[in-house]
Coordinates of C-alpha atoms in Angstrom, one line a residue:
X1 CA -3.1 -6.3 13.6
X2 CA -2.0 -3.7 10.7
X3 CA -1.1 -0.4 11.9
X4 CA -1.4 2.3 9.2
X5 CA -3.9 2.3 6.3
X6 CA -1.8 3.0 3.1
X7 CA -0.7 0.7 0.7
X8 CA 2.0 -0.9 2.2
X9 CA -0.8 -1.7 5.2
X10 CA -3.3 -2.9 2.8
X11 CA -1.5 -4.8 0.9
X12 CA -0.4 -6.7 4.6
X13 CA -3.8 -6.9 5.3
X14 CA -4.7 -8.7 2.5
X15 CA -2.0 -11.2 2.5
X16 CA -2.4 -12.3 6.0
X17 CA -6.0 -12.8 5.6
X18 CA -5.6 -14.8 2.5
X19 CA -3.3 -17.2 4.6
X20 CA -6.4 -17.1 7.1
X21 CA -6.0 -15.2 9.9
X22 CA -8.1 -12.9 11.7
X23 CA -6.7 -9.5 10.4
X24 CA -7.6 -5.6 12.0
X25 CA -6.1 -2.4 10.4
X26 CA -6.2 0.5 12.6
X27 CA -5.4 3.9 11.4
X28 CA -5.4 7.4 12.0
X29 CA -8.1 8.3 9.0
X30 CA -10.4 5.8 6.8
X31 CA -8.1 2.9 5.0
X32 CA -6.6 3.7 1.8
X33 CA -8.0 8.0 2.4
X34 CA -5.7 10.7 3.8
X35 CA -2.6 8.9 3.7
X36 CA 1.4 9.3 1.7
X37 CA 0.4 6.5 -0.7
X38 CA -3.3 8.1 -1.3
X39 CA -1.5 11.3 -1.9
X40 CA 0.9 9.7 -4.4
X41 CA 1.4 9.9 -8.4
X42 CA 0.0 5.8 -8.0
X43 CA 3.5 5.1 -10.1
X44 CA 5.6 2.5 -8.9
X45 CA 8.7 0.8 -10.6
X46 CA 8.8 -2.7 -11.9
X47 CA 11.9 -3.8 -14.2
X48 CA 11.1 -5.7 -17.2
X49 CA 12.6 -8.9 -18.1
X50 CA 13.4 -10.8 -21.2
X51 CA 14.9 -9.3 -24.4
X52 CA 14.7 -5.6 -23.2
X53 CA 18.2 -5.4 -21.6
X54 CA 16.5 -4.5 -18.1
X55 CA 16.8 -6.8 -15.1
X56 CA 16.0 -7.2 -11.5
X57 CA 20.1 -7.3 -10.8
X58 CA 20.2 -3.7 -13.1
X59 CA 17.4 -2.5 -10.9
X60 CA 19.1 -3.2 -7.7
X61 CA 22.6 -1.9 -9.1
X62 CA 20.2 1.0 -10.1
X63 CA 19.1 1.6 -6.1
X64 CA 22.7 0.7 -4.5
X65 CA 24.0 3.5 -6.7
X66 CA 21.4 6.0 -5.6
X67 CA 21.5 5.7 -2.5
X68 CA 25.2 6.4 -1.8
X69 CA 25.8 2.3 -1.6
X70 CA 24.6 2.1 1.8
X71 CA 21.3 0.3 1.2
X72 CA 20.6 -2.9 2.7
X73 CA 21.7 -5.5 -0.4
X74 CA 19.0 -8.5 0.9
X75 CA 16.4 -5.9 1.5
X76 CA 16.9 -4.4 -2.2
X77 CA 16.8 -8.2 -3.8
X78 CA 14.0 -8.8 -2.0
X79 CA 12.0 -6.2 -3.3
X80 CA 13.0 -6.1 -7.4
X81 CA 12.8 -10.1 -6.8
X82 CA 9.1 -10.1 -6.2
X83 CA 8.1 -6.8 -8.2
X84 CA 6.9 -8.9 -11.0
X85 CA 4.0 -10.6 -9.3
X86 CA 2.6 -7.6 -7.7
X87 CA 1.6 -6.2 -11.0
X88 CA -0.8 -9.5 -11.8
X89 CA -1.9 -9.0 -8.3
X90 CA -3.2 -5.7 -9.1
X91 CA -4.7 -6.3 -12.4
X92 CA -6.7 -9.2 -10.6
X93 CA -7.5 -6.6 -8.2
X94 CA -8.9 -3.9 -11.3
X95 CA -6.2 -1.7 -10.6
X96 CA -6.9 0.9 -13.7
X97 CA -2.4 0.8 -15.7
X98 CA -1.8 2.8 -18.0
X99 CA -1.3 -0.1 -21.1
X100 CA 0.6 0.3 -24.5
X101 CA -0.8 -0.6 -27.6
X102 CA 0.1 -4.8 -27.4
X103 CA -2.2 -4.4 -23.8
X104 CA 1.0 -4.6 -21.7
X105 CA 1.3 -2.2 -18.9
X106 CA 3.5 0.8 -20.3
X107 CA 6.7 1.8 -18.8
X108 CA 8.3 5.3 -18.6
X109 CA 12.3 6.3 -17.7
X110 CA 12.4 8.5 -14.6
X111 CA 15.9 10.2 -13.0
X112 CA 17.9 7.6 -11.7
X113 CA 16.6 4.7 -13.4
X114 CA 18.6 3.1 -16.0
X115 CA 15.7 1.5 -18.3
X116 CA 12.4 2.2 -19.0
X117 CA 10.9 0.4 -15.2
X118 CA 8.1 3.3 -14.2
X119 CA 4.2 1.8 -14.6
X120 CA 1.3 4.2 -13.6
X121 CA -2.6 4.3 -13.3
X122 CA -4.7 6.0 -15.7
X123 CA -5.7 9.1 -13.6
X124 CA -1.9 9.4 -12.7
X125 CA -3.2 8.8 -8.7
X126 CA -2.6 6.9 -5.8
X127 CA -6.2 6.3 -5.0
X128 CA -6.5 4.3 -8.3
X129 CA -4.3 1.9 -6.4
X130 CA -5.5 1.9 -3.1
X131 CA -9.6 2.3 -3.9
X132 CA -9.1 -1.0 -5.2
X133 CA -7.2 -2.6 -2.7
X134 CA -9.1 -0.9 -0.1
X135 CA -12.3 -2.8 -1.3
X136 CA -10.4 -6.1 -2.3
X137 CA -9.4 -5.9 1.8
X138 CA -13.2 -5.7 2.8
X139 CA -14.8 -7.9 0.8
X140 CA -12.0 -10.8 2.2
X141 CA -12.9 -9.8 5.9
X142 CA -10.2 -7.3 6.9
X143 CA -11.9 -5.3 9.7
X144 CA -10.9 -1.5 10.2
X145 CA -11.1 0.9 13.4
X146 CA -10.1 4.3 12.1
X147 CA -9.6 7.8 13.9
X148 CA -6.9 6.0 16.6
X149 CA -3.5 7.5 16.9
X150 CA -1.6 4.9 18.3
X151 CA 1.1 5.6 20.6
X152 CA 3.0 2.3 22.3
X153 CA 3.5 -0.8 21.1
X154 CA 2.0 -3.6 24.2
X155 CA 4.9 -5.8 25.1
X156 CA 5.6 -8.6 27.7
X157 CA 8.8 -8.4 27.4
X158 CA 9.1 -10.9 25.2
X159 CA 7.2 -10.3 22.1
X160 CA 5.0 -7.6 20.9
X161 CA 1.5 -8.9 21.2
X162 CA -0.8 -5.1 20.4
X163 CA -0.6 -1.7 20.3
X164 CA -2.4 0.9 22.7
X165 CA -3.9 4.5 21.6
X166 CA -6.6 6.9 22.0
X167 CA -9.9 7.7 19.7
X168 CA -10.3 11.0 18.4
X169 CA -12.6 11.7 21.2
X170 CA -9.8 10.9 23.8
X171 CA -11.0 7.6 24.7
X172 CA -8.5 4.8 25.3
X173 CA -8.5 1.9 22.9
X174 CA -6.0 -0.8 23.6
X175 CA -5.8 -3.6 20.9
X176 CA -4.7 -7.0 21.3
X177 CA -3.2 -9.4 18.3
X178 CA -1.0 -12.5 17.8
X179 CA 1.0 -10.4 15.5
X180 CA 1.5 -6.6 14.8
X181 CA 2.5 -5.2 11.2
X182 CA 3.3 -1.6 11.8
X183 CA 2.9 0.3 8.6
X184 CA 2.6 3.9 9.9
X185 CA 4.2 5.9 7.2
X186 CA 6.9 8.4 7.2
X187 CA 8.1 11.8 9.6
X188 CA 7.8 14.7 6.8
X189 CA 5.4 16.7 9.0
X190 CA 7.7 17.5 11.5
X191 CA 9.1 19.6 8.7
X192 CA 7.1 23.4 8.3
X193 CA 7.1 22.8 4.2
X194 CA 5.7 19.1 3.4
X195 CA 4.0 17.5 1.1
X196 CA 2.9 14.8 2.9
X197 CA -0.7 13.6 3.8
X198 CA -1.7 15.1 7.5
X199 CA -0.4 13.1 10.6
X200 CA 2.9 12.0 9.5
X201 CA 4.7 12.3 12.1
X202 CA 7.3 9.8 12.8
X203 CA 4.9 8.2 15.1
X204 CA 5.7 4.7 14.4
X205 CA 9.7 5.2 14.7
X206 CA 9.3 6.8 17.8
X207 CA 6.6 4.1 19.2
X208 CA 9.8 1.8 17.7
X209 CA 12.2 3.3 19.7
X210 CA 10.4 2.8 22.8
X211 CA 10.0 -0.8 22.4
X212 CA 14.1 -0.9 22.1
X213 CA 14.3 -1.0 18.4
X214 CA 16.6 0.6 16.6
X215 CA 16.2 3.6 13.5
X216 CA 18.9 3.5 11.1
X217 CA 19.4 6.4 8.0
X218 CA 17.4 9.0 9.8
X219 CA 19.7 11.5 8.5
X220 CA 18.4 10.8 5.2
X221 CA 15.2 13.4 4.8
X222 CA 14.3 13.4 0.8
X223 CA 12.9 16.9 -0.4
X224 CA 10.9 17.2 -3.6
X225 CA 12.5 19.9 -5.3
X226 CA 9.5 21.3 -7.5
X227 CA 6.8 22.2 -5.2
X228 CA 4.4 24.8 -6.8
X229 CA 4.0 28.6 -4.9
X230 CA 1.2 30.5 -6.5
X231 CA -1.0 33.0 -4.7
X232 CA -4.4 32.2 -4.1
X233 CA -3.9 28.6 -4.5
X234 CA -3.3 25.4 -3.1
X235 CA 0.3 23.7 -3.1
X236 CA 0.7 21.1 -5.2
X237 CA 3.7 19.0 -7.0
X238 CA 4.9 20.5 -10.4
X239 CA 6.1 17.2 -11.3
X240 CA 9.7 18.0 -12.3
X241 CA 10.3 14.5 -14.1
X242 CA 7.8 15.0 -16.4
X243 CA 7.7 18.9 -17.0
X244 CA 11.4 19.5 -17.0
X245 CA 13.1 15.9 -17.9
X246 CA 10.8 15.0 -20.0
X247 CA 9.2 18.1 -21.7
X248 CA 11.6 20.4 -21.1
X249 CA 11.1 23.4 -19.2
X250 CA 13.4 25.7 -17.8
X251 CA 14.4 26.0 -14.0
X252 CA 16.2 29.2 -13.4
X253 CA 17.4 31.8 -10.5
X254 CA 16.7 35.0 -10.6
X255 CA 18.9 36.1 -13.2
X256 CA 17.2 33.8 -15.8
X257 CA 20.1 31.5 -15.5
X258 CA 19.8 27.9 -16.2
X259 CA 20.1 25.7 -12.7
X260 CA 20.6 22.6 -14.6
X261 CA 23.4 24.1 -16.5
X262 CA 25.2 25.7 -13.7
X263 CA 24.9 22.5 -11.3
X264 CA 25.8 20.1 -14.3
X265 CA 22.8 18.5 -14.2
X266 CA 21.8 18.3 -18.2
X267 CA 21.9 14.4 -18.3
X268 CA 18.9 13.1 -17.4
X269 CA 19.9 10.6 -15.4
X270 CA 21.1 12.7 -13.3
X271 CA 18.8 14.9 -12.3
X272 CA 17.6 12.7 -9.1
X273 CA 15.7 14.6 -6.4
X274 CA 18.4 15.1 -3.7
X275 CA 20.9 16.4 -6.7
X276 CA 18.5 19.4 -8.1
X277 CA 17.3 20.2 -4.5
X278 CA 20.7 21.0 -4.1
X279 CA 21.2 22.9 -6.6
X280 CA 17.9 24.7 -5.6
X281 CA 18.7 24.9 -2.3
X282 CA 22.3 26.5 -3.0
X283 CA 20.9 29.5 -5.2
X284 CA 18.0 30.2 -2.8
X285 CA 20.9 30.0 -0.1
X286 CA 22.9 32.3 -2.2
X287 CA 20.3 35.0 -2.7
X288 CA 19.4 34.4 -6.4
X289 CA 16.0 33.0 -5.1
X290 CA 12.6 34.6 -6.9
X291 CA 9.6 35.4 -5.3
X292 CA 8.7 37.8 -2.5
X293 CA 10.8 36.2 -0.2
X294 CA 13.4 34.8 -2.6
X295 CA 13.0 31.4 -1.5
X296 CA 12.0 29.8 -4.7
X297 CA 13.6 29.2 -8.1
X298 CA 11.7 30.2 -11.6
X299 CA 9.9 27.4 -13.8
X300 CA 9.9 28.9 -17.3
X301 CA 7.1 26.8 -19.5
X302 CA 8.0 28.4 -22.5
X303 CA 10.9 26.6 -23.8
X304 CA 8.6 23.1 -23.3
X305 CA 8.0 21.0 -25.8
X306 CA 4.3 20.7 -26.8
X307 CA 3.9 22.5 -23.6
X308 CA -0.2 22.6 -24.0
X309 CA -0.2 18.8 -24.0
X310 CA 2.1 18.6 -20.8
X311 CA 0.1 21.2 -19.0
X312 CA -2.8 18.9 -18.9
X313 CA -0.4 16.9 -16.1
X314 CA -1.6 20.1 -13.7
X315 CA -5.0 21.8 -15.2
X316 CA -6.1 23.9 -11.6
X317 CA -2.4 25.1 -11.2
X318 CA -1.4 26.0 -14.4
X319 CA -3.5 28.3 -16.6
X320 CA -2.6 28.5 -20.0
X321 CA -1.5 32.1 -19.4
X322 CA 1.1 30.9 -16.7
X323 CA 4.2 30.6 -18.7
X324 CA 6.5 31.1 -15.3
X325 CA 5.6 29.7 -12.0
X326 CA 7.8 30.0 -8.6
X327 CA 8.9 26.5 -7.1
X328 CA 10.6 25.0 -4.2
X329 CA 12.1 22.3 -2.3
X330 CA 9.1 20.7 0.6
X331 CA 10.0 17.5 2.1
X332 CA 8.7 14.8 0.8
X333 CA 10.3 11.5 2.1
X334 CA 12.5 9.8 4.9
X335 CA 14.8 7.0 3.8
X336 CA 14.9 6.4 6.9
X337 CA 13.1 3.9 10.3
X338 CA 13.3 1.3 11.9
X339 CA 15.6 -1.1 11.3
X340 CA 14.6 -4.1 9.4
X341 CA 15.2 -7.8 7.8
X342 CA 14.5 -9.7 5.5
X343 CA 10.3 -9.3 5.0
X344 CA 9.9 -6.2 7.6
X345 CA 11.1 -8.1 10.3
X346 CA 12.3 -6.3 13.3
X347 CA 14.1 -8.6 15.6
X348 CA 11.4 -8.5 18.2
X349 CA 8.5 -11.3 18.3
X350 CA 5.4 -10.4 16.9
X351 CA 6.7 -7.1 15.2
X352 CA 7.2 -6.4 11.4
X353 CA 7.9 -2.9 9.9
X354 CA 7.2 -2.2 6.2
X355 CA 7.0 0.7 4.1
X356 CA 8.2 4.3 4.5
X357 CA 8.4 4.0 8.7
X358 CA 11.5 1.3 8.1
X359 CA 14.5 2.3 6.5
X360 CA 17.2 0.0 4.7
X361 CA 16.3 -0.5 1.1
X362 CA 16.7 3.6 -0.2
X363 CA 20.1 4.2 2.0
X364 CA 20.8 8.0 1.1
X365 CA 18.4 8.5 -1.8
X366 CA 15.2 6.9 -3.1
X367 CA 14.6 7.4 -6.7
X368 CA 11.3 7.3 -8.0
X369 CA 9.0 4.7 -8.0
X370 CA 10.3 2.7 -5.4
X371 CA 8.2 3.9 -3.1
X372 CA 5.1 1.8 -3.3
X373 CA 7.1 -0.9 -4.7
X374 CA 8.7 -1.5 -1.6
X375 CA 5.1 -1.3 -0.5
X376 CA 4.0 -3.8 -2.4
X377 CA 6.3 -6.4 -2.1
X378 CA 7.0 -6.1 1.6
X379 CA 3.6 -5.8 2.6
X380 CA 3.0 -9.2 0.9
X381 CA 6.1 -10.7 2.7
X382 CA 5.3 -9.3 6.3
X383 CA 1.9 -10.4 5.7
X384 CA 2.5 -14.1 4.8
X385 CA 4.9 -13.9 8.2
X386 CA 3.0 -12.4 10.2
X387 CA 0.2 -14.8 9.8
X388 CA 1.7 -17.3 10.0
X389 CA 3.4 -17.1 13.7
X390 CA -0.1 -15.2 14.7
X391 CA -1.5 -18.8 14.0
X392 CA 1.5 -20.4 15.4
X393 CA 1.8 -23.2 17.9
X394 CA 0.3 -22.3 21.1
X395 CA -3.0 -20.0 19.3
X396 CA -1.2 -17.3 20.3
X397 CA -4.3 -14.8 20.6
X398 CA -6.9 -13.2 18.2
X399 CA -6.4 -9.4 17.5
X400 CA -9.1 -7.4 19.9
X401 CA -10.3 -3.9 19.9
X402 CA -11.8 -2.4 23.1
X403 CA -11.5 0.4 25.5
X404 CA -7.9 0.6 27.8
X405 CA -7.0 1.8 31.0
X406 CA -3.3 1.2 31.1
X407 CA -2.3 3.9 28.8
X408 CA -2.3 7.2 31.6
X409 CA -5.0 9.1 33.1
X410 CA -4.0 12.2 31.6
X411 CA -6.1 14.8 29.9
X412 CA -6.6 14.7 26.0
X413 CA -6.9 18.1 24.9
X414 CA -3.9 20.7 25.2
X415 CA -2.7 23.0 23.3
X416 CA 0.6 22.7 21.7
X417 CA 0.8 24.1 18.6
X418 CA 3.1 26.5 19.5
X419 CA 5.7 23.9 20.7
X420 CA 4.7 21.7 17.4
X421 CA 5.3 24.9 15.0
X422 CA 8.9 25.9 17.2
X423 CA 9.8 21.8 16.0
X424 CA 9.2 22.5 13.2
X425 CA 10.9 25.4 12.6
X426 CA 14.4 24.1 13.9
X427 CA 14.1 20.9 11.6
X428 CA 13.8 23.3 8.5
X429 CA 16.2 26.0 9.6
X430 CA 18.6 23.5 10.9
X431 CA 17.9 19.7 9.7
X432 CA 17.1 20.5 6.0
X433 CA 18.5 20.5 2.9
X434 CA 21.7 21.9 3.8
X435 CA 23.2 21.3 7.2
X436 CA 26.7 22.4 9.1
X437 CA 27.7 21.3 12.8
X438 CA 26.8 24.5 14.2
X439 CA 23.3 24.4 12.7
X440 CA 23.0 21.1 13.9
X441 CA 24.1 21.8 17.3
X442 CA 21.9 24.6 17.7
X443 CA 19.4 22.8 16.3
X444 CA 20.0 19.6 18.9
X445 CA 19.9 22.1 21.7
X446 CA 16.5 24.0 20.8
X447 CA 14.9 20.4 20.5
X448 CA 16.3 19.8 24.2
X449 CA 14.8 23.2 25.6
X450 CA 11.2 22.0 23.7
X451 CA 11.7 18.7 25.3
X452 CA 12.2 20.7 28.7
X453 CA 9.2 22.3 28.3
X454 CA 7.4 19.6 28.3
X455 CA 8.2 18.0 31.5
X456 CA 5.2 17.7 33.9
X457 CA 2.4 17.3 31.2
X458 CA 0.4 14.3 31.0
X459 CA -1.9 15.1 28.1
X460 CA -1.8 13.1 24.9
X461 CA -1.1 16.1 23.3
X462 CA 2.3 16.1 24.8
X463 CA 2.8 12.7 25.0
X464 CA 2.4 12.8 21.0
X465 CA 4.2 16.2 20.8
X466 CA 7.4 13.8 22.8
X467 CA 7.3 11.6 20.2
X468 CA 7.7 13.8 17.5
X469 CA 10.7 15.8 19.4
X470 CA 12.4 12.1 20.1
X471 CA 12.0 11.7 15.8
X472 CA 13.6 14.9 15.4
X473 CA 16.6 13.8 17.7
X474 CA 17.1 10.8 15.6
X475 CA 17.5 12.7 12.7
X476 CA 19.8 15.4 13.8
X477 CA 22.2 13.1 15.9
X478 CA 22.6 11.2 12.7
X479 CA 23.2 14.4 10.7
X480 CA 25.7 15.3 13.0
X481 CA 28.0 12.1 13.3
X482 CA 27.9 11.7 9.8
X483 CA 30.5 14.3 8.7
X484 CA 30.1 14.0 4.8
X485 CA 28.0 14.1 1.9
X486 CA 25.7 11.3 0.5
X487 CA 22.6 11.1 -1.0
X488 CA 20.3 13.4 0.4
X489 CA 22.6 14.4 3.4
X490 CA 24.6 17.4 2.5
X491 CA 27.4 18.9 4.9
X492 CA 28.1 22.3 4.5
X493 CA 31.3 22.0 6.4
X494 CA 32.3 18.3 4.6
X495 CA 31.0 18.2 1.3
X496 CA 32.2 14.9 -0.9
X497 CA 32.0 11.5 -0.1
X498 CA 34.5 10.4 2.8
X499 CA 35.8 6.6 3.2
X500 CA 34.9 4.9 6.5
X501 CA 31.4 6.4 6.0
X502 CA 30.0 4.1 4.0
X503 CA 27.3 2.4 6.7
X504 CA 24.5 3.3 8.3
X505 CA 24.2 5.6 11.3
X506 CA 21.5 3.2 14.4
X507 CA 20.0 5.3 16.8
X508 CA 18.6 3.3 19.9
X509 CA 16.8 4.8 22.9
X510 CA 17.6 4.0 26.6
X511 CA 15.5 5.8 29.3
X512 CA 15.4 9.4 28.0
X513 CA 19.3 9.0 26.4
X514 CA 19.7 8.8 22.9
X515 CA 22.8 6.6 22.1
X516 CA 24.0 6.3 18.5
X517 CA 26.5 3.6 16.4
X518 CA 27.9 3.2 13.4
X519 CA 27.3 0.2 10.9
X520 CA 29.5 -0.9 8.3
X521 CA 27.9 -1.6 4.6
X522 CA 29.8 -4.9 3.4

């Protein structure tokens, strides 16, 4: 059984049923629709080998650094080990790269990496990867069962052998399998400003945390820090790395100031996403914001470089005419989950975790591309694993969907949008890009009345609403202990880099406690 129907699901799905088992994906919305990877730029990184200078040792040295040098070594080998063959698994799959002139897939230079690694698909989207896979899944056999949000993980005590939910109608649907690959995505929506596809909520960390497992980096929230603000339309990502690094424009405060230039930020390499949300952040913070309510920063499209042919990147946002738009930080991704090993696995039988809902390979900062490249690559390798033991000695059970009655009588429907919009107030006011221990603290104890309030409910609502409150716990007690600045995790009160922190923050759940340790990096 595959939980969650993005790419690092899919690509799960396929491998275990090319090894031949019997393989159901469940997910909140249709596989490969409505989802972080279908909502993606479809670019992924992939280091290329031979006489180019690039290798998959410079593209881990690459992620180490990034991510303050407290990513998971094995985890980071694992993935730029096996990058390679993904990208002849998705041509075979008619994946649609973008291909230079000798019909190799091309390669672009984004923030943070040191060569030339990035590959994209021709309509720059992540459907062009997933429509594919999505069909490629199909035709092999994969069986679906969409519109279930899935709350617990089934367990004997032993092993993990299902998962248990309810339909979009509020009918209970309990799910049986040999093997469970939970792929559920990331927490960004219990942020108020988020770029990420509806429903991400952390609901596979928390669901981990009540089967004992631990989450490790949760203080590690990425924000984008060029998200589009123009009246009358929709949000959408001015993609900084293309429009500023590579063409040129301008960011600047409110006093036409240049934020790269004041922040140091001209090299770019450095211009990674937690460094010029910073930088954002701090002038917004500082009253130099634009806008109505000064919290955005100016994008001046003047000073680009062949600006008309980079504006093609974002035709319904940017009319020719609009030669300064208003931008800001929205969170984007958590580094992150569930503590994993090598291949997604989690310690317990019959569970893997892949993908954005398990955290280890990004430590403080992801840089781009990685993304669906640890989707890729660890989706293949919890795949193979999990269908292997699901076929195991013993025939240990073939996944089943079908109505449960185990998973509380309570009612469906309640209404707790209020509470869900309070949550998500505190994690933005108090939890985002820039943090002190009072915020924090405050922060910690407004989650704590929420929780309160919602003793004595038995809806799923509120069971949900639980879930995403015991998320938000995670990633504030792990902003607290850590008492510096890494990655994406910026201290107010400690900026720098402090010794003794370099490790990993593991936040485990006992009865309604929250207990947190610390984890050296060797």
């Amino acid at each position: 059984m595959v939980i969650g129907g993005g790419l690092a699901g899919i690509r799960a799905a396929v491998e275990s049923r090319r090894r031949g088992a019997s393989v159901l994906l469940v997910s909140q919305s249709p596989m490969g629709k409505a989802n972080n990877s279908a909502v993606s730029k479809g670019y992924f990184a992939v280091c290329r080998t031979g006489d180019y200078g690039d290798s998959p040792v410079r593209h881990l040295n690459d992620i180490l650094e990034a991510g303050g040098g407290i990513g998971e070594p094995e985890l980071v080998s694992e993935m730029v080990e096996g990058l390679e063959g993904e990208v002849a698994f998705l041509t075979e799959c008619g994946v649609p790269l973008v291909r230079g002139e000798d019909g190799s897939p091309a390669r672009t230079v984004v923030p943070g990496h040191s060569f030339p690694r990035v590959l994209g698909t021709r309509r720059g989207s992540g459907m062009d990867l997933l429509g594919p896979l999505a069909a490629k899944a199909l035709d092999m056999g994969v069986r679906t069962e969409d519109g279930v949000a899935l709350l617990s993980l089934l367990s004997d005590g032993e092993r993990i052998y299902g998962a248990g939910g309810f339909t979009r109608r509020g009918e209970p649907a309990l799910f049986r399998a040999g093997a469970v690959i939970l792929a559920s995505g990331g927490a960004g929506g219990i942020y108020r400003d988020t770029n990420n596809a509806p429903g991400t909520v952390g609901l596979g960390q928390a669901m981990a945390l009540e089967a004992g497992l631990s989450l490790r980096d949760m203080e590690f929230v990425q924000f984008y820090p060029t998200y589009l603000r123009m009246p009358g339309k929709p949000r959408a990502m001015f993609f900084y790395e293309t429009l500023v690094a590579v063409a040129g424009a301008t960011l600047r405060n409110r006093y036409g100031q240049d934020i790269r230039e004041l922040y140091g930020l001209e090299e770019g390499r450095l211009l990674t996403r937690d460094r010029l949300s910073r930088a954002i952040a701090s002038e917004i913070r500082a009253g130099r914001g634009v806008g109505p309510d000064g919290e955005a920063v100016a994008a001046d499209l003047t000073t680009m470089a062949g600006g008309d042919k980079f504006r093609r990147f974002l035709p319904r946002f940017i009319p020719s005419y609009a030669d300064r738009l208003e931008v800001a930080p929205v969170t984007h991704f958590t580094m992150g989950g569930v503590a994993v090993k090598s291949g997604g696995e989690t310690g317990i039988a019959g569970l893997w975790a892949i993908g954005e809902v398990s955290g280890g390979i990004h430590g403080a900062n992801r840089i781009g591309g990685n993304a669906l490249s640890e989707c890729l690559v660890l989706g293949r390798a919890a795949g193979a694993a999990a269908a292997e033991y699901s076929m195991g000695a013993g025939k240990r059970g073939v996944c089943q969907a079908g109505p449960g009655t185990d998973l509380g009588s309570g009612r469906y429907f309640e209404d707790l949008s209020w509470l869900e919009a309070k949550l998500k107030r505190v994690m933005t006011i108090h939890a985002g890009i820039l943090r002190d221990a009072a915020g924090l603290g405050e922060g910690l104890a407004e989650l704590n009345r929420l929780n309160e309030a919602l003793a004595g409910r038995e809806s799923l609502y509120a069971r949900r609403a639980g879930m995403m409150l015991d998320v938000a716990r995670a990633i504030c007690l792990s902003a607290l202990y850590r008492k510096e600045s890494r990655g994406s995790h910026h201290r107010l009160d400690h900026p720098g880099e402090r010794d003794g922190f370099q490790g990993s923050f593991m936040v485990k759940k006992s009865e309604r406690e929250f207990k947190v340790e610390f984890k050296q990096s060797f």
